[in-house]
Amino acid sequence: DTGVSQNPRHKITKRGQNVTFRCDPISEHNRLYWYRQTLGQGPEFLTYFQNEAQLEKSRLLSDRFSAERPKGSFSTLEIQRTEQGDSAMYLCASSSAQGTQETQYFGPGTRLLVL
Amino acid sequence: AQSVTQPDIHITVSEGASLELRCNYSYGATPYLFWYVQSPGQGLQLLLKYFSGDTLVQGIKGFEAEFKRSQSSFNLRKPSVHWSDAAEYFCAVGTDSSYKLIFGSGTRLLVRP
């Protein structure tokens, strides 16, 4: 069990640029989650996948955000035309499906700064 | 809608003193409850969880939490705090209707030497 990994750990970009983050879940986990955490706040749910299917999306996930999980393994989160309000820590978590009584394990996060 | 309240933004305790961090939730049925800890610039580490059964749950690093349905609370406790416990602590709730977690806004713990 090597844990959830995320890359890059830090990203600085200029407003209007596109960015993509990657998450590699724990190998046997079939559920994968994305959360966003702004300064001084708790994480907020963005979206989740069961295998390759994206099953739930938050209203926080505007049209500029897209997430994929091809083949049910790693996932990518892309933000197009970044805005300064997108500056946050983006956290990925994974879990092994056990109904709803499951435990989510988090990665170290990707910190995004939009200038 | 489900929600989690952590009333204390900051708590400062002396090393060796006891600790209690408060968490109140809003949810109509039995919630699934979690405490996570986050060190600066890091992800979240699970401390403990409650799904059902014994309302006093033990976690890692000497932490425990008690689920009190009548008070809609899940407070985190530790009998003797170590300097390495300084971090931000988040309470979260999960439900039967969704797989997402709802987090509180966190409590930052400072430990005085």
mmCIF file with all atom_site columns, C-alpha atoms in Angstrom:
data_model
loop_
_atom_site.group_PDB
_atom_site.id
_atom_site.type_symbol
_atom_site.label_atom_id
_atom_site.label_alt_id
_atom_site.label_comp_id
_atom_site.label_asym_id
_atom_site.label_entity_id
_atom_site.label_seq_id
_atom_site.pdbx_PDB_ins_code
_atom_site.Cartn_x
_atom_site.Cartn_y
_atom_site.Cartn_z
_atom_site.occupancy
_atom_site.B_iso_or_equiv
_atom_site.pdbx_formal_charge
_atom_site.auth_seq_id
_atom_site.auth_comp_id
_atom_site.auth_asym_id
_atom_site.auth_atom_id
_atom_site.pdbx_PDB_model_num
ATOM 1   C CA . ASP A 1 1   ? 0.000   0.000  0.000   1.00 0.00 ? 1   ASP A CA 1
ATOM 2   C CA . THR A 1 2   ? 1.835   3.038  -1.264  1.00 0.00 ? 2   THR A CA 1
ATOM 3   C CA . GLY A 1 3   ? -0.976  5.494  -0.548  1.00 0.00 ? 3   GLY A CA 1
ATOM 4   C CA . VAL A 1 4   ? -2.659  8.026  -2.794  1.00 0.00 ? 4   VAL A CA 1
ATOM 5   C CA . SER A 1 5   ? -0.231  10.101 -4.843  1.00 0.00 ? 5   SER A CA 1
ATOM 6   C CA . GLN A 1 6   ? -0.822  13.418 -6.575  1.00 0.00 ? 6   GLN A CA 1
ATOM 7   C CA . ASN A 1 7   ? 1.194   15.341 -9.114  1.00 0.00 ? 7   ASN A CA 1
ATOM 8   C CA . PRO A 1 8   ? 2.327   18.006 -9.274  1.00 0.00 ? 8   PRO A CA 1
ATOM 9   C CA . ARG A 1 9   ? 2.467   19.010 -5.611  1.00 0.00 ? 9   ARG A CA 1
ATOM 10  C CA . HIS A 1 10  ? 2.568   22.695 -6.511  1.00 0.00 ? 10  HIS A CA 1
ATOM 11  C CA . LYS A 1 11  ? 1.485   24.614 -9.590  1.00 0.00 ? 11  LYS A CA 1
ATOM 12  C CA . ILE A 1 12  ? 1.771   28.319 -10.320 1.00 0.00 ? 12  ILE A CA 1
ATOM 13  C CA . THR A 1 13  ? 0.001   29.565 -13.421 1.00 0.00 ? 13  THR A CA 1
ATOM 14  C CA . LYS A 1 14  ? -1.198  32.777 -14.964 1.00 0.00 ? 14  LYS A CA 1
ATOM 15  C CA . ARG A 1 15  ? -4.856  33.633 -15.203 1.00 0.00 ? 15  ARG A CA 1
ATOM 16  C CA . GLY A 1 16  ? -6.382  32.230 -18.371 1.00 0.00 ? 16  GLY A CA 1
ATOM 17  C CA . GLN A 1 17  ? -4.040  29.258 -18.670 1.00 0.00 ? 17  GLN A CA 1
ATOM 18  C CA . ASN A 1 18  ? -5.159  25.623 -18.492 1.00 0.00 ? 18  ASN A CA 1
ATOM 19  C CA . VAL A 1 19  ? -3.838  23.276 -15.822 1.00 0.00 ? 19  VAL A CA 1
ATOM 20  C CA . THR A 1 20  ? -4.111  19.529 -15.291 1.00 0.00 ? 20  THR A CA 1
ATOM 21  C CA . PHE A 1 21  ? -3.583  17.560 -12.107 1.00 0.00 ? 21  PHE A CA 1
ATOM 22  C CA . ARG A 1 22  ? -3.124  13.826 -11.740 1.00 0.00 ? 22  ARG A CA 1
ATOM 23  C CA . CYS A 1 23  ? -4.162  11.470 -8.966  1.00 0.00 ? 23  CYS A CA 1
ATOM 24  C CA . ASP A 1 24  ? -3.076  7.856  -8.556  1.00 0.00 ? 24  ASP A CA 1
ATOM 25  C CA . PRO A 1 25  ? -5.286  6.059  -6.038  1.00 0.00 ? 25  PRO A CA 1
ATOM 26  C CA . ILE A 1 26  ? -4.426  3.137  -3.800  1.00 0.00 ? 26  ILE A CA 1
ATOM 27  C CA . SER A 1 27  ? -4.169  0.243  -6.234  1.00 0.00 ? 27  SER A CA 1
ATOM 28  C CA . GLU A 1 28  ? -7.168  -1.857 -5.198  1.00 0.00 ? 28  GLU A CA 1
ATOM 29  C CA . HIS A 1 29  ? -9.514  1.092  -4.604  1.00 0.00 ? 29  HIS A CA 1
ATOM 30  C CA . ASN A 1 30  ? -12.330 1.500  -7.094  1.00 0.00 ? 30  ASN A CA 1
ATOM 31  C CA . ARG A 1 31  ? -13.716 4.833  -5.852  1.00 0.00 ? 31  ARG A CA 1
ATOM 32  C CA . LEU A 1 32  ? -11.877 8.085  -6.386  1.00 0.00 ? 32  LEU A CA 1
ATOM 33  C CA . TYR A 1 33  ? -12.830 11.539 -5.128  1.00 0.00 ? 33  TYR A CA 1
ATOM 34  C CA . TRP A 1 34  ? -11.730 15.107 -5.802  1.00 0.00 ? 34  TRP A CA 1
ATOM 35  C CA . TYR A 1 35  ? -12.081 17.839 -3.182  1.00 0.00 ? 35  TYR A CA 1
ATOM 36  C CA . ARG A 1 36  ? -11.052 21.496 -3.125  1.00 0.00 ? 36  ARG A CA 1
ATOM 37  C CA . GLN A 1 37  ? -9.763  23.229 -0.005  1.00 0.00 ? 37  GLN A CA 1
ATOM 38  C CA . THR A 1 38  ? -9.386  26.983 0.234   1.00 0.00 ? 38  THR A CA 1
ATOM 39  C CA . LEU A 1 39  ? -7.384  28.722 2.933   1.00 0.00 ? 39  LEU A CA 1
ATOM 40  C CA . GLY A 1 40  ? -8.905  28.362 6.373   1.00 0.00 ? 40  GLY A CA 1
ATOM 41  C CA . GLN A 1 41  ? -11.667 26.046 5.227   1.00 0.00 ? 41  GLN A CA 1
ATOM 42  C CA . GLY A 1 42  ? -12.363 22.346 5.209   1.00 0.00 ? 42  GLY A CA 1
ATOM 43  C CA . PRO A 1 43  ? -12.295 20.350 1.986   1.00 0.00 ? 43  PRO A CA 1
ATOM 44  C CA . GLU A 1 44  ? -15.331 20.666 -0.288  1.00 0.00 ? 44  GLU A CA 1
ATOM 45  C CA . PHE A 1 45  ? -16.482 17.828 -2.502  1.00 0.00 ? 45  PHE A CA 1
ATOM 46  C CA . LEU A 1 46  ? -16.088 18.297 -6.252  1.00 0.00 ? 46  LEU A CA 1
ATOM 47  C CA . THR A 1 47  ? -16.741 14.935 -7.891  1.00 0.00 ? 47  THR A CA 1
ATOM 48  C CA . TYR A 1 48  ? -16.348 11.193 -7.562  1.00 0.00 ? 48  TYR A CA 1
ATOM 49  C CA . PHE A 1 49  ? -15.794 8.132  -9.734  1.00 0.00 ? 49  PHE A CA 1
ATOM 50  C CA . GLN A 1 50  ? -16.648 4.514  -9.286  1.00 0.00 ? 50  GLN A CA 1
ATOM 51  C CA . ASN A 1 51  ? -14.266 2.717  -11.592 1.00 0.00 ? 51  ASN A CA 1
ATOM 52  C CA . GLU A 1 52  ? -14.325 4.810  -14.791 1.00 0.00 ? 52  GLU A CA 1
ATOM 53  C CA . ALA A 1 53  ? -17.824 6.221  -14.290 1.00 0.00 ? 53  ALA A CA 1
ATOM 54  C CA . GLN A 1 54  ? -18.220 9.747  -12.936 1.00 0.00 ? 54  GLN A CA 1
ATOM 55  C CA . LEU A 1 55  ? -21.261 9.349  -10.693 1.00 0.00 ? 55  LEU A CA 1
ATOM 56  C CA . GLU A 1 56  ? -21.632 12.647 -8.864  1.00 0.00 ? 56  GLU A CA 1
ATOM 57  C CA . LYS A 1 57  ? -20.570 16.227 -9.489  1.00 0.00 ? 57  LYS A CA 1
ATOM 58  C CA . SER A 1 58  ? -20.868 19.206 -7.176  1.00 0.00 ? 58  SER A CA 1
ATOM 59  C CA . ARG A 1 59  ? -22.309 22.522 -8.260  1.00 0.00 ? 59  ARG A CA 1
ATOM 60  C CA . LEU A 1 60  ? -18.819 23.848 -7.444  1.00 0.00 ? 60  LEU A CA 1
ATOM 61  C CA . LEU A 1 61  ? -17.594 22.066 -10.563 1.00 0.00 ? 61  LEU A CA 1
ATOM 62  C CA . SER A 1 62  ? -18.159 24.747 -13.182 1.00 0.00 ? 62  SER A CA 1
ATOM 63  C CA . ASP A 1 63  ? -17.975 24.155 -16.936 1.00 0.00 ? 63  ASP A CA 1
ATOM 64  C CA . ARG A 1 64  ? -14.292 25.056 -16.807 1.00 0.00 ? 64  ARG A CA 1
ATOM 65  C CA . PHE A 1 65  ? -13.550 21.968 -14.733 1.00 0.00 ? 65  PHE A CA 1
ATOM 66  C CA . SER A 1 66  ? -13.412 18.472 -16.151 1.00 0.00 ? 66  SER A CA 1
ATOM 67  C CA . ALA A 1 67  ? -12.361 15.232 -14.540 1.00 0.00 ? 67  ALA A CA 1
ATOM 68  C CA . GLU A 1 68  ? -11.656 11.876 -16.100 1.00 0.00 ? 68  GLU A CA 1
ATOM 69  C CA . ARG A 1 69  ? -10.697 8.440  -14.917 1.00 0.00 ? 69  ARG A CA 1
ATOM 70  C CA . PRO A 1 70  ? -9.901  6.371  -17.989 1.00 0.00 ? 70  PRO A CA 1
ATOM 71  C CA . LYS A 1 71  ? -9.765  2.618  -17.372 1.00 0.00 ? 71  LYS A CA 1
ATOM 72  C CA . GLY A 1 72  ? -10.712 3.162  -13.756 1.00 0.00 ? 72  GLY A CA 1
ATOM 73  C CA . SER A 1 73  ? -7.159  3.726  -12.587 1.00 0.00 ? 73  SER A CA 1
ATOM 74  C CA . PHE A 1 74  ? -5.592  7.178  -12.289 1.00 0.00 ? 74  PHE A CA 1
ATOM 75  C CA . SER A 1 75  ? -7.656  10.336 -12.616 1.00 0.00 ? 75  SER A CA 1
ATOM 76  C CA . THR A 1 76  ? -7.013  13.790 -14.029 1.00 0.00 ? 76  THR A CA 1
ATOM 77  C CA . LEU A 1 77  ? -8.630  17.071 -13.108 1.00 0.00 ? 77  LEU A CA 1
ATOM 78  C CA . GLU A 1 78  ? -8.346  19.838 -15.687 1.00 0.00 ? 78  GLU A CA 1
ATOM 79  C CA . ILE A 1 79  ? -9.171  23.480 -15.132 1.00 0.00 ? 79  ILE A CA 1
ATOM 80  C CA . GLN A 1 80  ? -9.526  25.564 -18.281 1.00 0.00 ? 80  GLN A CA 1
ATOM 81  C CA . ARG A 1 81  ? -9.105  29.343 -18.400 1.00 0.00 ? 81  ARG A CA 1
ATOM 82  C CA . THR A 1 82  ? -8.002  29.521 -14.780 1.00 0.00 ? 82  THR A CA 1
ATOM 83  C CA . GLU A 1 83  ? -9.195  32.369 -12.584 1.00 0.00 ? 83  GLU A CA 1
ATOM 84  C CA . GLN A 1 84  ? -7.665  33.740 -9.402  1.00 0.00 ? 84  GLN A CA 1
ATOM 85  C CA . GLY A 1 85  ? -10.575 32.229 -7.463  1.00 0.00 ? 85  GLY A CA 1
ATOM 86  C CA . ASP A 1 86  ? -9.374  28.773 -8.500  1.00 0.00 ? 86  ASP A CA 1
ATOM 87  C CA . SER A 1 87  ? -6.346  29.153 -6.220  1.00 0.00 ? 87  SER A CA 1
ATOM 88  C CA . ALA A 1 88  ? -6.727  26.356 -3.676  1.00 0.00 ? 88  ALA A CA 1
ATOM 89  C CA . MET A 1 89  ? -5.443  22.960 -2.588  1.00 0.00 ? 89  MET A CA 1
ATOM 90  C CA . TYR A 1 90  ? -6.925  20.180 -4.720  1.00 0.00 ? 90  TYR A CA 1
ATOM 91  C CA . LEU A 1 91  ? -7.162  16.924 -2.803  1.00 0.00 ? 91  LEU A CA 1
ATOM 92  C CA . CYS A 1 92  ? -7.740  13.456 -4.159  1.00 0.00 ? 92  CYS A CA 1
ATOM 93  C CA . ALA A 1 93  ? -9.011  10.548 -2.083  1.00 0.00 ? 93  ALA A CA 1
ATOM 94  C CA . SER A 1 94  ? -9.728  6.910  -2.805  1.00 0.00 ? 94  SER A CA 1
ATOM 95  C CA . SER A 1 95  ? -11.705 4.149  -1.151  1.00 0.00 ? 95  SER A CA 1
ATOM 96  C CA . SER A 1 96  ? -12.652 0.533  -1.554  1.00 0.00 ? 96  SER A CA 1
ATOM 97  C CA . ALA A 1 97  ? -16.396 0.242  -2.134  1.00 0.00 ? 97  ALA A CA 1
ATOM 98  C CA . GLN A 1 98  ? -18.233 -1.143 0.905   1.00 0.00 ? 98  GLN A CA 1
ATOM 99  C CA . GLY A 1 99  ? -21.621 0.419  0.414   1.00 0.00 ? 99  GLY A CA 1
ATOM 100 C CA . THR A 1 100 ? -21.544 3.806  2.079   1.00 0.00 ? 100 THR A CA 1
ATOM 101 C CA . GLN A 1 101 ? -19.608 2.638  5.150   1.00 0.00 ? 101 GLN A CA 1
ATOM 102 C CA . GLU A 1 102 ? -16.259 3.308  3.612   1.00 0.00 ? 102 GLU A CA 1
ATOM 103 C CA . THR A 1 103 ? -13.102 5.148  4.550   1.00 0.00 ? 103 THR A CA 1
ATOM 104 C CA . GLN A 1 104 ? -11.560 7.686  2.212   1.00 0.00 ? 104 GLN A CA 1
ATOM 105 C CA . TYR A 1 105 ? -7.775  7.954  2.161   1.00 0.00 ? 105 TYR A CA 1
ATOM 106 C CA . PHE A 1 106 ? -6.357  11.248 1.004   1.00 0.00 ? 106 PHE A CA 1
ATOM 107 C CA . GLY A 1 107 ? -3.340  12.162 -1.032  1.00 0.00 ? 107 GLY A CA 1
ATOM 108 C CA . PRO A 1 108 ? -0.946  15.037 -0.235  1.00 0.00 ? 108 PRO A CA 1
ATOM 109 C CA . GLY A 1 109 ? -2.796  17.457 -2.517  1.00 0.00 ? 109 GLY A CA 1
ATOM 110 C CA . THR A 1 110 ? -1.835  19.805 -5.331  1.00 0.00 ? 110 THR A CA 1
ATOM 111 C CA . ARG A 1 111 ? -1.603  23.448 -4.358  1.00 0.00 ? 111 ARG A CA 1
ATOM 112 C CA . LEU A 1 112 ? -2.603  25.767 -7.199  1.00 0.00 ? 112 LEU A CA 1
ATOM 113 C CA . LEU A 1 113 ? -1.786  29.457 -7.301  1.00 0.00 ? 113 LEU A CA 1
ATOM 114 C CA . VAL A 1 114 ? -3.282  31.522 -10.099 1.00 0.00 ? 114 VAL A CA 1
ATOM 115 C CA . LEU A 1 115 ? -1.561  34.867 -10.642 1.00 0.00 ? 115 LEU A CA 1
ATOM 116 C CA . ALA B 2 1   ? -28.765 19.173 4.144   1.00 0.00 ? 1   ALA B CA 1
ATOM 117 C CA . GLN B 2 2   ? -25.948 17.722 6.146   1.00 0.00 ? 2   GLN B CA 1
ATOM 118 C CA . SER B 2 3   ? -23.535 20.073 7.875   1.00 0.00 ? 3   SER B CA 1
ATOM 119 C CA . VAL B 2 4   ? -20.677 19.976 10.343  1.00 0.00 ? 4   VAL B CA 1
ATOM 120 C CA . THR B 2 5   ? -19.769 22.678 12.830  1.00 0.00 ? 5   THR B CA 1
ATOM 121 C CA . GLN B 2 6   ? -16.453 22.981 14.591  1.00 0.00 ? 6   GLN B CA 1
ATOM 122 C CA . PRO B 2 7   ? -17.037 25.892 16.956  1.00 0.00 ? 7   PRO B CA 1
ATOM 123 C CA . ASP B 2 8   ? -13.398 26.492 17.869  1.00 0.00 ? 8   ASP B CA 1
ATOM 124 C CA . ILE B 2 9   ? -11.208 27.997 15.154  1.00 0.00 ? 9   ILE B CA 1
ATOM 125 C CA . HIS B 2 10  ? -8.075  27.895 17.314  1.00 0.00 ? 10  HIS B CA 1
ATOM 126 C CA . ILE B 2 11  ? -7.231  26.034 20.511  1.00 0.00 ? 11  ILE B CA 1
ATOM 127 C CA . THR B 2 12  ? -3.985  26.371 22.453  1.00 0.00 ? 12  THR B CA 1
ATOM 128 C CA . VAL B 2 13  ? -2.979  23.820 25.067  1.00 0.00 ? 13  VAL B CA 1
ATOM 129 C CA . SER B 2 14  ? 0.196   23.151 26.992  1.00 0.00 ? 14  SER B CA 1
ATOM 130 C CA . GLU B 2 15  ? 2.179   20.046 26.238  1.00 0.00 ? 15  GLU B CA 1
ATOM 131 C CA . GLY B 2 16  ? 1.015   17.248 28.529  1.00 0.00 ? 16  GLY B CA 1
ATOM 132 C CA . ALA B 2 17  ? -2.415  18.773 29.059  1.00 0.00 ? 17  ALA B CA 1
ATOM 133 C CA . SER B 2 18  ? -5.630  17.108 27.979  1.00 0.00 ? 18  SER B CA 1
ATOM 134 C CA . LEU B 2 19  ? -7.454  18.089 24.807  1.00 0.00 ? 19  LEU B CA 1
ATOM 135 C CA . GLU B 2 20  ? -11.030 18.114 23.600  1.00 0.00 ? 20  GLU B CA 1
ATOM 136 C CA . LEU B 2 21  ? -12.008 19.345 20.139  1.00 0.00 ? 21  LEU B CA 1
ATOM 137 C CA . ARG B 2 22  ? -15.709 19.869 19.510  1.00 0.00 ? 22  ARG B CA 1
ATOM 138 C CA . CYS B 2 23  ? -17.709 18.716 16.525  1.00 0.00 ? 23  CYS B CA 1
ATOM 139 C CA . ASN B 2 24  ? -21.451 19.008 15.982  1.00 0.00 ? 24  ASN B CA 1
ATOM 140 C CA . TYR B 2 25  ? -23.253 17.635 12.959  1.00 0.00 ? 25  TYR B CA 1
ATOM 141 C CA . SER B 2 26  ? -26.638 18.051 11.378  1.00 0.00 ? 26  SER B CA 1
ATOM 142 C CA . TYR B 2 27  ? -28.171 14.978 9.790   1.00 0.00 ? 27  TYR B CA 1
ATOM 143 C CA . GLY B 2 28  ? -31.524 13.279 10.247  1.00 0.00 ? 28  GLY B CA 1
ATOM 144 C CA . ALA B 2 29  ? -30.378 9.677  10.382  1.00 0.00 ? 29  ALA B CA 1
ATOM 145 C CA . THR B 2 30  ? -27.344 7.950  11.829  1.00 0.00 ? 30  THR B CA 1
ATOM 146 C CA . PRO B 2 31  ? -24.261 9.582  10.362  1.00 0.00 ? 31  PRO B CA 1
ATOM 147 C CA . TYR B 2 32  ? -20.877 8.125  9.616   1.00 0.00 ? 32  TYR B CA 1
ATOM 148 C CA . LEU B 2 33  ? -18.340 10.293 11.427  1.00 0.00 ? 33  LEU B CA 1
ATOM 149 C CA . PHE B 2 34  ? -14.645 10.874 10.910  1.00 0.00 ? 34  PHE B CA 1
ATOM 150 C CA . TRP B 2 35  ? -11.788 12.890 12.325  1.00 0.00 ? 35  TRP B CA 1
ATOM 151 C CA . TYR B 2 36  ? -8.866  13.771 10.068  1.00 0.00 ? 36  TYR B CA 1
ATOM 152 C CA . VAL B 2 37  ? -5.659  15.656 10.872  1.00 0.00 ? 37  VAL B CA 1
ATOM 153 C CA . GLN B 2 38  ? -3.753  17.882 8.457   1.00 0.00 ? 38  GLN B CA 1
ATOM 154 C CA . SER B 2 39  ? -0.219  19.146 8.947   1.00 0.00 ? 39  SER B CA 1
ATOM 155 C CA . PRO B 2 40  ? 0.767   22.356 7.120   1.00 0.00 ? 40  PRO B CA 1
ATOM 156 C CA . GLY B 2 41  ? 0.878   21.881 3.362   1.00 0.00 ? 41  GLY B CA 1
ATOM 157 C CA . GLN B 2 42  ? -0.073  18.215 3.628   1.00 0.00 ? 42  GLN B CA 1
ATOM 158 C CA . GLY B 2 43  ? -3.053  16.028 2.878   1.00 0.00 ? 43  GLY B CA 1
ATOM 159 C CA . LEU B 2 44  ? -5.455  14.597 5.437   1.00 0.00 ? 44  LEU B CA 1
ATOM 160 C CA . GLN B 2 45  ? -4.646  11.644 7.668   1.00 0.00 ? 45  GLN B CA 1
ATOM 161 C CA . LEU B 2 46  ? -7.470  9.610  9.179   1.00 0.00 ? 46  LEU B CA 1
ATOM 162 C CA . LEU B 2 47  ? -7.432  9.594  12.992  1.00 0.00 ? 47  LEU B CA 1
ATOM 163 C CA . LEU B 2 48  ? -10.589 7.585  13.661  1.00 0.00 ? 48  LEU B CA 1
ATOM 164 C CA . LYS B 2 49  ? -14.069 6.787  12.405  1.00 0.00 ? 49  LYS B CA 1
ATOM 165 C CA . TYR B 2 50  ? -17.505 5.829  13.662  1.00 0.00 ? 50  TYR B CA 1
ATOM 166 C CA . PHE B 2 51  ? -19.973 3.777  11.650  1.00 0.00 ? 51  PHE B CA 1
ATOM 167 C CA . SER B 2 52  ? -22.021 1.950  14.288  1.00 0.00 ? 52  SER B CA 1
ATOM 168 C CA . GLY B 2 53  ? -21.739 0.049  17.554  1.00 0.00 ? 53  GLY B CA 1
ATOM 169 C CA . ASP B 2 54  ? -19.689 1.233  20.498  1.00 0.00 ? 54  ASP B CA 1
ATOM 170 C CA . THR B 2 55  ? -20.025 5.002  20.699  1.00 0.00 ? 55  THR B CA 1
ATOM 171 C CA . LEU B 2 56  ? -16.500 5.459  22.077  1.00 0.00 ? 56  LEU B CA 1
ATOM 172 C CA . VAL B 2 57  ? -13.978 4.863  19.322  1.00 0.00 ? 57  VAL B CA 1
ATOM 173 C CA . GLN B 2 58  ? -10.229 4.658  19.574  1.00 0.00 ? 58  GLN B CA 1
ATOM 174 C CA . GLY B 2 59  ? -7.912  5.992  16.923  1.00 0.00 ? 59  GLY B CA 1
ATOM 175 C CA . ILE B 2 60  ? -4.265  6.422  16.141  1.00 0.00 ? 60  ILE B CA 1
ATOM 176 C CA . LYS B 2 61  ? -1.802  8.542  18.108  1.00 0.00 ? 61  LYS B CA 1
ATOM 177 C CA . GLY B 2 62  ? -3.763  8.093  21.353  1.00 0.00 ? 62  GLY B CA 1
ATOM 178 C CA . PHE B 2 63  ? -6.887  9.913  20.180  1.00 0.00 ? 63  PHE B CA 1
ATOM 179 C CA . GLU B 2 64  ? -10.452 8.858  20.962  1.00 0.00 ? 64  GLU B CA 1
ATOM 180 C CA . ALA B 2 65  ? -13.869 10.253 20.138  1.00 0.00 ? 65  ALA B CA 1
ATOM 181 C CA . GLU B 2 66  ? -17.347 9.747  21.520  1.00 0.00 ? 66  GLU B CA 1
ATOM 182 C CA . PHE B 2 67  ? -20.535 9.778  19.462  1.00 0.00 ? 67  PHE B CA 1
ATOM 183 C CA . LYS B 2 68  ? -23.442 11.320 21.376  1.00 0.00 ? 68  LYS B CA 1
ATOM 184 C CA . ARG B 2 69  ? -26.636 11.092 19.353  1.00 0.00 ? 69  ARG B CA 1
ATOM 185 C CA . SER B 2 70  ? -28.635 13.207 21.815  1.00 0.00 ? 70  SER B CA 1
ATOM 186 C CA . GLN B 2 71  ? -26.192 16.080 21.402  1.00 0.00 ? 71  GLN B CA 1
ATOM 187 C CA . SER B 2 72  ? -25.396 15.483 17.708  1.00 0.00 ? 72  SER B CA 1
ATOM 188 C CA . SER B 2 73  ? -21.747 15.567 18.686  1.00 0.00 ? 73  SER B CA 1
ATOM 189 C CA . PHE B 2 74  ? -18.557 13.649 17.983  1.00 0.00 ? 74  PHE B CA 1
ATOM 190 C CA . ASN B 2 75  ? -15.882 15.297 20.113  1.00 0.00 ? 75  ASN B CA 1
ATOM 191 C CA . LEU B 2 76  ? -12.237 14.326 19.820  1.00 0.00 ? 76  LEU B CA 1
ATOM 192 C CA . ARG B 2 77  ? -10.163 13.824 22.950  1.00 0.00 ? 77  ARG B CA 1
ATOM 193 C CA . LYS B 2 78  ? -6.606  13.076 23.962  1.00 0.00 ? 78  LYS B CA 1
ATOM 194 C CA . PRO B 2 79  ? -5.474  12.740 27.587  1.00 0.00 ? 79  PRO B CA 1
ATOM 195 C CA . SER B 2 80  ? -1.980  14.164 27.108  1.00 0.00 ? 80  SER B CA 1
ATOM 196 C CA . VAL B 2 81  ? -1.000  16.310 24.141  1.00 0.00 ? 81  VAL B CA 1
ATOM 197 C CA . HIS B 2 82  ? 2.446   16.121 22.543  1.00 0.00 ? 82  HIS B CA 1
ATOM 198 C CA . TRP B 2 83  ? 4.096   18.967 20.642  1.00 0.00 ? 83  TRP B CA 1
ATOM 199 C CA . SER B 2 84  ? 3.828   16.894 17.451  1.00 0.00 ? 84  SER B CA 1
ATOM 200 C CA . ASP B 2 85  ? 0.017   17.039 17.716  1.00 0.00 ? 85  ASP B CA 1
ATOM 201 C CA . ALA B 2 86  ? 0.061   20.666 16.584  1.00 0.00 ? 86  ALA B CA 1
ATOM 202 C CA . ALA B 2 87  ? -1.921  20.628 13.324  1.00 0.00 ? 87  ALA B CA 1
ATOM 203 C CA . GLU B 2 88  ? -5.378  21.317 11.935  1.00 0.00 ? 88  GLU B CA 1
ATOM 204 C CA . TYR B 2 89  ? -8.137  18.900 12.787  1.00 0.00 ? 89  TYR B CA 1
ATOM 205 C CA . PHE B 2 90  ? -11.210 18.295 10.657  1.00 0.00 ? 90  PHE B CA 1
ATOM 206 C CA . CYS B 2 91  ? -14.434 16.554 11.556  1.00 0.00 ? 91  CYS B CA 1
ATOM 207 C CA . ALA B 2 92  ? -16.423 15.069 8.672   1.00 0.00 ? 92  ALA B CA 1
ATOM 208 C CA . VAL B 2 93  ? -19.760 13.360 8.169   1.00 0.00 ? 93  VAL B CA 1
ATOM 209 C CA . GLY B 2 94  ? -20.815 10.785 5.583   1.00 0.00 ? 94  GLY B CA 1
ATOM 210 C CA . THR B 2 95  ? -24.306 9.488  4.972   1.00 0.00 ? 95  THR B CA 1
ATOM 211 C CA . ASP B 2 96  ? -26.247 6.628  3.419   1.00 0.00 ? 96  ASP B CA 1
ATOM 212 C CA . SER B 2 97  ? -27.463 8.848  0.591   1.00 0.00 ? 97  SER B CA 1
ATOM 213 C CA . SER B 2 98  ? -24.105 9.959  -0.809  1.00 0.00 ? 98  SER B CA 1
ATOM 214 C CA . TYR B 2 99  ? -20.507 8.878  -0.822  1.00 0.00 ? 99  TYR B CA 1
ATOM 215 C CA . LYS B 2 100 ? -19.110 12.366 -0.385  1.00 0.00 ? 100 LYS B CA 1
ATOM 216 C CA . LEU B 2 101 ? -17.848 13.666 2.942   1.00 0.00 ? 101 LEU B CA 1
ATOM 217 C CA . ILE B 2 102 ? -19.002 16.953 4.415   1.00 0.00 ? 102 ILE B CA 1
ATOM 218 C CA . PHE B 2 103 ? -16.232 18.636 6.393   1.00 0.00 ? 103 PHE B CA 1
ATOM 219 C CA . GLY B 2 104 ? -16.237 21.210 9.132   1.00 0.00 ? 104 GLY B CA 1
ATOM 220 C CA . SER B 2 105 ? -14.063 24.286 8.788   1.00 0.00 ? 105 SER B CA 1
ATOM 221 C CA . GLY B 2 106 ? -11.412 22.855 11.065  1.00 0.00 ? 106 GLY B CA 1
ATOM 222 C CA . THR B 2 107 ? -9.781  23.601 14.417  1.00 0.00 ? 107 THR B CA 1
ATOM 223 C CA . ARG B 2 108 ? -6.141  24.646 14.519  1.00 0.00 ? 108 ARG B CA 1
ATOM 224 C CA . LEU B 2 109 ? -4.347  23.210 17.533  1.00 0.00 ? 109 LEU B CA 1
ATOM 225 C CA . LEU B 2 110 ? -1.328  25.024 18.937  1.00 0.00 ? 110 LEU B CA 1
ATOM 226 C CA . VAL B 2 111 ? 0.785   23.329 21.612  1.00 0.00 ? 111 VAL B CA 1
ATOM 227 C CA . ARG B 2 112 ? 2.714   25.401 24.153  1.00 0.00 ? 112 ARG B CA 1
ATOM 228 C CA . PRO B 2 113 ? 6.006   23.905 25.331  1.00 0.00 ? 113 PRO B CA 1
#
